[in-house]
mmCIF file of C-alpha atoms and ligand atoms in Angstrom:
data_model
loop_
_atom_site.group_PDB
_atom_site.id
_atom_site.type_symbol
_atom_site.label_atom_id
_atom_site.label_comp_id
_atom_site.label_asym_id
_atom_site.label_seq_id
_atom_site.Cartn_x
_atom_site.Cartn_y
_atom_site.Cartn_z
ATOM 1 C CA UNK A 215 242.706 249.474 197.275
ATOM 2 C CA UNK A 216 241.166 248.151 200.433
ATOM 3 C CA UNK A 217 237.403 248.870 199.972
ATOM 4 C CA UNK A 218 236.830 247.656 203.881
ATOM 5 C CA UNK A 219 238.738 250.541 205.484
ATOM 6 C CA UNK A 220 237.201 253.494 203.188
ATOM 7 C CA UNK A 221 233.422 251.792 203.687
ATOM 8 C CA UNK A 222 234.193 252.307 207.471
ATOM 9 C CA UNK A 223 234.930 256.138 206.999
ATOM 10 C CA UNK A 224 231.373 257.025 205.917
ATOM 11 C CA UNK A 225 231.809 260.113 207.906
ATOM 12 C CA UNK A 226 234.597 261.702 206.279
ATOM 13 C CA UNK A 227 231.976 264.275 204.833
ATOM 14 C CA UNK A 228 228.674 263.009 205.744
ATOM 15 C CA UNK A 229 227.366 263.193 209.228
ATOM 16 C CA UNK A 230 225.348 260.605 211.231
ATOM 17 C CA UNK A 231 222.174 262.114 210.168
ATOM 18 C CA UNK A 232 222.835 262.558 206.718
ATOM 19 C CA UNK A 233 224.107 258.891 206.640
ATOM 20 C CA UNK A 234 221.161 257.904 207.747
ATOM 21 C CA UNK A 235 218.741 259.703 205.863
ATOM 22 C CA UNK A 236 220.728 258.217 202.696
ATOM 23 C CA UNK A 237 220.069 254.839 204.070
ATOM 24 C CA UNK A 238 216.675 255.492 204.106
ATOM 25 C CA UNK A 239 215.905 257.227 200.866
ATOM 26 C CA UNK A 240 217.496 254.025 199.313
ATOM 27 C CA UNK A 241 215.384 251.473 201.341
ATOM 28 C CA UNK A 242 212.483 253.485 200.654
ATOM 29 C CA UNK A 243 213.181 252.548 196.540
ATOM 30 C CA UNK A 244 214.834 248.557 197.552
ATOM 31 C CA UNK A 245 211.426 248.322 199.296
ATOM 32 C CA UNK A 246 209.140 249.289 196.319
ATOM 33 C CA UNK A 247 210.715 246.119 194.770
ATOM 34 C CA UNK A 248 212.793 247.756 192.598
ATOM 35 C CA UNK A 249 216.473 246.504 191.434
ATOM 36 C CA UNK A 250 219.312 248.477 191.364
ATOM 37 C CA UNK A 251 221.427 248.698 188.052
ATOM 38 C CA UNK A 252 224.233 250.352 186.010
ATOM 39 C CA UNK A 253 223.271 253.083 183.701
ATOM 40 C CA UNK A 254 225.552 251.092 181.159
ATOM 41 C CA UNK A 255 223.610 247.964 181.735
ATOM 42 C CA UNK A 256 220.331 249.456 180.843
ATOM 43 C CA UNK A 257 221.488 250.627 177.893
ATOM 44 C CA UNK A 258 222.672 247.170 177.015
ATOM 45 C CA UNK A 259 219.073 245.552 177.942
ATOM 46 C CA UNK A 260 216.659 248.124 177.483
ATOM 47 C CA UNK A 261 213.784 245.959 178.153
ATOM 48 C CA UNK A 262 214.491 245.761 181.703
ATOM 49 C CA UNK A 263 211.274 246.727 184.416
ATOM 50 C CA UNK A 264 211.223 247.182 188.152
ATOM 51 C CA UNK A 265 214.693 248.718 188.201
ATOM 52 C CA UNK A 266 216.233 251.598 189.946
ATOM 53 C CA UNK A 267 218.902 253.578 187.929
ATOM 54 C CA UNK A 268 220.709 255.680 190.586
ATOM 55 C CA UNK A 269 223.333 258.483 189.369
ATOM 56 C CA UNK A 270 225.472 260.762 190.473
ATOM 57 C CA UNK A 271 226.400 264.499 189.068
ATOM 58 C CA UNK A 272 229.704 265.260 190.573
ATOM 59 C CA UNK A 273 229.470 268.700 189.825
ATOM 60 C CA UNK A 274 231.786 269.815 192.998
ATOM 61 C CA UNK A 275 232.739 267.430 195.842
ATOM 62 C CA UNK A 276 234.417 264.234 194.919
ATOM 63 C CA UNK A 277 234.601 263.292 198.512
ATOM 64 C CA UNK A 278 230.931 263.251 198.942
ATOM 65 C CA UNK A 279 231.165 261.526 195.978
ATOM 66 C CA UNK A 280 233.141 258.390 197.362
ATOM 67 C CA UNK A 281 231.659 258.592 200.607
ATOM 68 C CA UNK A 282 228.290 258.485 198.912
ATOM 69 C CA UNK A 283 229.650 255.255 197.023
ATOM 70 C CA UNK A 284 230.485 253.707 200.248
ATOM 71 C CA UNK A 285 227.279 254.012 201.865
ATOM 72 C CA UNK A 286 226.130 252.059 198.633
ATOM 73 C CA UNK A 287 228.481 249.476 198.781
ATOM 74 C CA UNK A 288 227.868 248.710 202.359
ATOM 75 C CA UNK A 289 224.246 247.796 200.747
ATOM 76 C CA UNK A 290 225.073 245.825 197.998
ATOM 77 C CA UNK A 291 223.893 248.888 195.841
ATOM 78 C CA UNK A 292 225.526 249.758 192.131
ATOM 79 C CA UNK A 293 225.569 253.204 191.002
ATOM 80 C CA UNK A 294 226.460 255.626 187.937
ATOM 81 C CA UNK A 295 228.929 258.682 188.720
ATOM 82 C CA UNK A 296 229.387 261.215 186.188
ATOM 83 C CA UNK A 297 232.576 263.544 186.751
ATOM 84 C CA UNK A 298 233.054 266.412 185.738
ATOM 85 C CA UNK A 299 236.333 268.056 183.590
ATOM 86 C CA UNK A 300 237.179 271.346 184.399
ATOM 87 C CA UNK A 301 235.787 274.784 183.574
ATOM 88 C CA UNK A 302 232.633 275.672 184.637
ATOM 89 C CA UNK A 303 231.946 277.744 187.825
ATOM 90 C CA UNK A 304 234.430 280.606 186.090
ATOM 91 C CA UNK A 305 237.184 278.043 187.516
ATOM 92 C CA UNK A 306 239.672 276.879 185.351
ATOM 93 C CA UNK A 307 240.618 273.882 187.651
ATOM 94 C CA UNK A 308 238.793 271.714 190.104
ATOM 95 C CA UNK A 309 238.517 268.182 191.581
ATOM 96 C CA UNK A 310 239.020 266.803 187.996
ATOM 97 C CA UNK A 311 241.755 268.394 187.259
ATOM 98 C CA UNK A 312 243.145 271.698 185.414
ATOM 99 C CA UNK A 313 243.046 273.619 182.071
ATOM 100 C CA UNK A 314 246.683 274.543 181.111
ATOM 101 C CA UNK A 315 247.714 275.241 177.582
ATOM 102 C CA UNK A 316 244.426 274.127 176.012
ATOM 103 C CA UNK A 317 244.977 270.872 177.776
ATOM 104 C CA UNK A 318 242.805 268.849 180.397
ATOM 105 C CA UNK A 319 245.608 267.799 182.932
ATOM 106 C CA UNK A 320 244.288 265.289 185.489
ATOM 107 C CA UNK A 321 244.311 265.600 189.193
ATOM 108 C CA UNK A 322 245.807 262.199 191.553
ATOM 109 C CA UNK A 323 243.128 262.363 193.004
ATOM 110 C CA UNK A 324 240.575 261.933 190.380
ATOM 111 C CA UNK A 325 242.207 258.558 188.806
ATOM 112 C CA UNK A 326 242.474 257.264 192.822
ATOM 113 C CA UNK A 327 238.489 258.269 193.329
ATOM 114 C CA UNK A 328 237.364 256.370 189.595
ATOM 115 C CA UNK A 329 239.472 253.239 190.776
ATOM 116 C CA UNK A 330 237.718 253.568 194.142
ATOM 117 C CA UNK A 331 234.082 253.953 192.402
ATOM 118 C CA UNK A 332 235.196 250.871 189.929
ATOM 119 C CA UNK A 333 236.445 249.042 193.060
ATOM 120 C CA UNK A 334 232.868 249.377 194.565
ATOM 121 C CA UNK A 335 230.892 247.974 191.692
ATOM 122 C CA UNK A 336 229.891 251.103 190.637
ATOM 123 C CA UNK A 337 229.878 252.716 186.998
ATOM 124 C CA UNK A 338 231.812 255.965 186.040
ATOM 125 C CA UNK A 339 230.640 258.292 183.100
ATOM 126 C CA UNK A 340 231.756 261.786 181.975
ATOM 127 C CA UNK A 341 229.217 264.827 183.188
ATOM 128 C CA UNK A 342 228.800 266.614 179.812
ATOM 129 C CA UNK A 343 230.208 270.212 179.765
ATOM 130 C CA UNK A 344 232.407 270.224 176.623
ATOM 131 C CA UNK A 345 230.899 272.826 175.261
ATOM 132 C CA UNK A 346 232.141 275.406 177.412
ATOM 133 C CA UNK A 347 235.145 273.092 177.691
ATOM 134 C CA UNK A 348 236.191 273.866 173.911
ATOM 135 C CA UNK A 349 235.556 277.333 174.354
ATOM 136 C CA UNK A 350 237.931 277.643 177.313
ATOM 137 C CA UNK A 351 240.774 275.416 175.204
ATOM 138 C CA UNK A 352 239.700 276.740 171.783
ATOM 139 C CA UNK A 353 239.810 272.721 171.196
ATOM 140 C CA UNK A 354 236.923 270.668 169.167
ATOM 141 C CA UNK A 355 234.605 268.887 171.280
ATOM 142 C CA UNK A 356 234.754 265.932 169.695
ATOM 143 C CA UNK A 357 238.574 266.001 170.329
ATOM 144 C CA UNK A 358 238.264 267.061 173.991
ATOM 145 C CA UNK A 359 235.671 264.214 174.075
ATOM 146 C CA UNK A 360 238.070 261.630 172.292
ATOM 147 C CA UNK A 361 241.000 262.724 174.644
ATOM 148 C CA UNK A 362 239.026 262.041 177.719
ATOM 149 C CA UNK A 363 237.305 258.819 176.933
ATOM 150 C CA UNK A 364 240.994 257.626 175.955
ATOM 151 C CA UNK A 365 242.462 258.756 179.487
ATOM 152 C CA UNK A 366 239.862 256.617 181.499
ATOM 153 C CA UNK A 367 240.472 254.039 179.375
ATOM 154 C CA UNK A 368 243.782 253.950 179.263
ATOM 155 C CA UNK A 369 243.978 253.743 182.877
ATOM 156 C CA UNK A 370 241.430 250.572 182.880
ATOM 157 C CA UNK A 371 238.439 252.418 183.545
ATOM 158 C CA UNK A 372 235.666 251.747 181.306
ATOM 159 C CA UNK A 373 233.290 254.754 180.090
ATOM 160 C CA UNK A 374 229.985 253.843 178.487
ATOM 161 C CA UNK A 375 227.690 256.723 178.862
ATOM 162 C CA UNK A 376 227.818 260.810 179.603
ATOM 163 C CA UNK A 377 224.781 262.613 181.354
ATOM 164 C CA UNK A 378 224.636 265.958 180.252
ATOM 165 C CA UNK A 379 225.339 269.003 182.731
ATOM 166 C CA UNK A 380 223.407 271.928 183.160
ATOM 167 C CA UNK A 381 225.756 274.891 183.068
ATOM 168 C CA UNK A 382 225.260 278.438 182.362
ATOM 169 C CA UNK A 383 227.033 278.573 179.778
ATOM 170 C CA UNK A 384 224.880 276.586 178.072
ATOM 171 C CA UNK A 385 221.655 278.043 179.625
ATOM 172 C CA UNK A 386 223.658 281.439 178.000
ATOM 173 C CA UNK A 387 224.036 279.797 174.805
ATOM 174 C CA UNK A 388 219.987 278.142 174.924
ATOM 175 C CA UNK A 389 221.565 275.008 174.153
ATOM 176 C CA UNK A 390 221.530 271.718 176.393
ATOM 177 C CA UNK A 391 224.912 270.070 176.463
ATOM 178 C CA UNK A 392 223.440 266.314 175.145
ATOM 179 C CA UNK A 393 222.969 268.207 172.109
ATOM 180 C CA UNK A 394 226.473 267.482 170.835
ATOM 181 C CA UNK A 395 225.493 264.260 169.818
ATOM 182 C CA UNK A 396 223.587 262.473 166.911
ATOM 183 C CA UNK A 397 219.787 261.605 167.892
ATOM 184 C CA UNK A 398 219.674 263.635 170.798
ATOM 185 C CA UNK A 399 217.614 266.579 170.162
ATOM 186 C CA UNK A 400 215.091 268.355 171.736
ATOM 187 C CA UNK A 401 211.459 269.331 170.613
ATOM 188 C CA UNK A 402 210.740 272.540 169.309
ATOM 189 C CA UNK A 403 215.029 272.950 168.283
ATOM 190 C CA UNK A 404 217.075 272.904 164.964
ATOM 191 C CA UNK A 405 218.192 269.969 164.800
ATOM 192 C CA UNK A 406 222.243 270.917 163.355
ATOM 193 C CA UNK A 407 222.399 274.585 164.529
ATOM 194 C CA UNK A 408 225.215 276.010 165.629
ATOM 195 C CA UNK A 409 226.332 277.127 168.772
ATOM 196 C CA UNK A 410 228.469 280.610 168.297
ATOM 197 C CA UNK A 411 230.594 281.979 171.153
ATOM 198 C CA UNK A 412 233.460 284.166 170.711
ATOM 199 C CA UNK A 413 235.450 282.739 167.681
ATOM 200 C CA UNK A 414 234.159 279.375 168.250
ATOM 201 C CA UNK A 415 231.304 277.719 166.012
ATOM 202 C CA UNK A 416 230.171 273.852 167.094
ATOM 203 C CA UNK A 417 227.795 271.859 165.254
ATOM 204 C CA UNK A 418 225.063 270.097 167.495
ATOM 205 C CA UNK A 419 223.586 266.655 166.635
ATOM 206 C CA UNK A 420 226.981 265.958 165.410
ATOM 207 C CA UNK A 421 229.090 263.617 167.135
ATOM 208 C CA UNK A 422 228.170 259.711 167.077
ATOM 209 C CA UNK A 423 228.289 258.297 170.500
ATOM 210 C CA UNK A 424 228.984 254.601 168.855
ATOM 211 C CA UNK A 425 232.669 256.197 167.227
ATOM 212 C CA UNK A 426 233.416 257.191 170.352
ATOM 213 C CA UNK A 427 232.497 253.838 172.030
ATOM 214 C CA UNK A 428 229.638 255.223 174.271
ATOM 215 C CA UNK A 429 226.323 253.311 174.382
ATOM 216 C CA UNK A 430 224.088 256.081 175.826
ATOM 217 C CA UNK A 431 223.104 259.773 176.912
ATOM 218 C CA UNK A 432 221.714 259.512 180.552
ATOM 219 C CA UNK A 433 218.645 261.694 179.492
ATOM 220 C CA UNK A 434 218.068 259.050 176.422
ATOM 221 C CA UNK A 435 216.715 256.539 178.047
ATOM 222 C CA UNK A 436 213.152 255.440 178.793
ATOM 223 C CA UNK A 437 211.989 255.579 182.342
ATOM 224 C CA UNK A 438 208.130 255.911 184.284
ATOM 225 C CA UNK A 439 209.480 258.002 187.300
ATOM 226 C CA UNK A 440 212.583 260.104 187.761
ATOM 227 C CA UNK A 441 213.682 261.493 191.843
ATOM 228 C CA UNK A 442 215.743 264.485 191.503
ATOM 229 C CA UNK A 443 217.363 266.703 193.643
ATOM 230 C CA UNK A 444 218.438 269.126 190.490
ATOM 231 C CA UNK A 445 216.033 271.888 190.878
ATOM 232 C CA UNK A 446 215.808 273.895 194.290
ATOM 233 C CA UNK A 447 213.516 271.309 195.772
ATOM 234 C CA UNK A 448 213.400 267.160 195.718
ATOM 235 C CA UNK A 449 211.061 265.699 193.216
ATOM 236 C CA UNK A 450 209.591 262.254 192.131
ATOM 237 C CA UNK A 451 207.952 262.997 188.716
ATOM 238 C CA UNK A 452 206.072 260.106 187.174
ATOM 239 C CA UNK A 453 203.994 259.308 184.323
ATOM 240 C CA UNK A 454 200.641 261.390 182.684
ATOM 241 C CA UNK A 455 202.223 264.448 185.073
ATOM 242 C CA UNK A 456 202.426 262.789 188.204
ATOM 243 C CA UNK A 457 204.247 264.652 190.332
ATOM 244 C CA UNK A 458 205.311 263.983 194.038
ATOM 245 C CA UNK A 459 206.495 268.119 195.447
ATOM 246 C CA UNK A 460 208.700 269.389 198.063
ATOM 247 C CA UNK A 461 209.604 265.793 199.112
ATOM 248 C CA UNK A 462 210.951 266.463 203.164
ATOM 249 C CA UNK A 463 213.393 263.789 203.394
ATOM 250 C CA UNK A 464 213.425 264.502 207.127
ATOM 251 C CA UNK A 465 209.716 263.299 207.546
ATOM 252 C CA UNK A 466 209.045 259.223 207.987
ATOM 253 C CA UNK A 467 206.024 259.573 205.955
ATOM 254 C CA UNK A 468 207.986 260.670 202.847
ATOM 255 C CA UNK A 469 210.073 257.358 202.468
ATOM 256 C CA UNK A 470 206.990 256.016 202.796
ATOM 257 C CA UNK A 471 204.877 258.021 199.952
ATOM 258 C CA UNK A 472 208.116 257.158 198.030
ATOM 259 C CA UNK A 473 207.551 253.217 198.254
ATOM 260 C CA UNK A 474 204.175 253.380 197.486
ATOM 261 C CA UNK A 475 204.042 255.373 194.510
ATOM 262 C CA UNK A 476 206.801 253.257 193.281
ATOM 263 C CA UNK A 477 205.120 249.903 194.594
ATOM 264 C CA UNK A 478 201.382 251.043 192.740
ATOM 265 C CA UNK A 479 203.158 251.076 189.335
ATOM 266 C CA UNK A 480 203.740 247.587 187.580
ATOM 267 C CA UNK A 481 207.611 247.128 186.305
ATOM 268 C CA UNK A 482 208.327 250.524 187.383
ATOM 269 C CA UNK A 483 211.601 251.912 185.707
ATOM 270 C CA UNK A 484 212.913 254.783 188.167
ATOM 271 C CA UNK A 485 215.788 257.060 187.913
ATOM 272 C CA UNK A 486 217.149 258.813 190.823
ATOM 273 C CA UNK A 487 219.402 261.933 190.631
ATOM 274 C CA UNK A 488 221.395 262.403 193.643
ATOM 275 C CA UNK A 489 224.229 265.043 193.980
ATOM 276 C CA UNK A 490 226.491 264.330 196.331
ATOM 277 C CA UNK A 491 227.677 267.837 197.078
ATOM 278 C CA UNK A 492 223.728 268.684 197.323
ATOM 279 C CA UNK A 493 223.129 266.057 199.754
ATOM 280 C CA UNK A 494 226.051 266.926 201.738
ATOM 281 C CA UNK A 495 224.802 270.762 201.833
ATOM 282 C CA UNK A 496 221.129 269.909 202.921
ATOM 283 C CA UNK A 497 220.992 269.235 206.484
ATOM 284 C CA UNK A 498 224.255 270.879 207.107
ATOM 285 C CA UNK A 499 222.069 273.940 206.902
ATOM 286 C CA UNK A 500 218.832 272.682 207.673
HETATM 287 ZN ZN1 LIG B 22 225.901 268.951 186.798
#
């Protein structure tokens, strides 16, 4: 791998702008005082303070992906990516790889992009869709699950964590996908209901993450604010409701409302959801 040629081709999908405005956004959080670390090292030391945990959902565009993970590199930043296995968007195949005879079979291209993310520093997880996953193989999810973890692994590429992905199938289904494991539950749900679709029946609250060798569910742990670009609009939500709107990332005085919010809170822990494909969309089309 030579991480000095691919941190020189930031533009491959981003343009100058959007580089830039990524640079910024970034500072804006570095300049609050905050410290950059892995999802997996959080969950190892969860008494950290005045840290930024930044992740990616790679629900589409693995390029963005890397190129995103260059940019980050190039400032000493360390980053979570959580990819994605085939099956949602009505698409049996995508950057990940494809669904053939019940089977997850994995694309060049993802195992090149993981050892490029690794290369970097950075951490790689699994984006949580195994729900629908099992229903497209007629497979378990804890064996899909199992089967996955193992590839990475076998290949050198350590996976500690999952972050749960927001599909409609499981919107369909009123379920979230974290929900396949032990302890992570939601208020106001049965805790060990069953999900039913077509001939399939899983069990939620069911599989222990510490069998399977992962330490945590992205959405598990403690934080005081959380940026996300998930919804239609960009959000910094923070404690007793706090909630920054609409954030313009075109606007200098944004970055700036950014780093003092962040700044006026003591030990701040701050997760930021970025999606690549999302960020490469934005100012594409204005
Ligand atoms: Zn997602």
């Amino acid at each position: 791998m030579n991480i000095t040629n691919s941190a020189t081709n930031l533009d491959a999908v981003f343009n100058d702008g959007q580089v830039a405005s990524y640079r910024r956004l970034l500072r804006a959080m570095l300049e609050a005082g905050l410290t950059p670390v892995l999802y997996r090292e959080y969950a190892a030391k969860r008494d950290m303070r005045s840290i930024l945990l930044l992740r990616h959902d790679v629900d589409s565009d693995l390029d963005a992906a890397v190129n995103m993970a260059a940019i980050e590199f190039s400032m000493g930043i360390r980053s979570t990516y959580y990819l994605l296995p085939p099956g949602d968007y009505g698409r049996r195949s995508n950057y990940y790889g494809r669904i053939v005879l019940g089977k997850v079979w994995h694309s060049r291209k993802l195992l090149a992009a993981a050892r490029q993310l690794v290369g970097y520093g950075h951490e790689v997880g699994l984006h949580n869709d195994f729900m629908q996953l099992s229903r497209i193989t007629g497979r378990p999810v804890a064996t899909l699950l199992r089967e996955e973890l193992a590839w990475f692994r076998s290949h050198g590429i350590p996976i500690l964590g999952s972050a749960s992905h927001g599909s409609e199938f499981a919107k369909k289904n009123s379920v979230v996908n974290y929900e396949i494991f032990k302890g992570c539950e939601r208020r106001g749900q049965e805790v060990g209901r069953y999900v039913v679709d077509d001939a399939r029946k899983t069990k939620l609250h069911n599989i222990d993450m510490n069998e399977l060798g992962l330490s945590y569910e992205a959405y598990f742990l403690s934080r005081d604010f959380a940026y996300s670009d998930s919804s239609k609009q960009v959000t910094l939500a923070g404690p007793k409701g706090y909630k920054l709107n609409n954030i313009t990332l075109s606007v200098d005085e944004e970055f700036q409302n950014i780093t003092d919010v962040l700044k006026g809170f003591k030990g701040a822990r701050c997760t930021a959801l970025v999606h690549p494909n999302w960020w490469a969309f934005r100012q594409r089309n204005g």
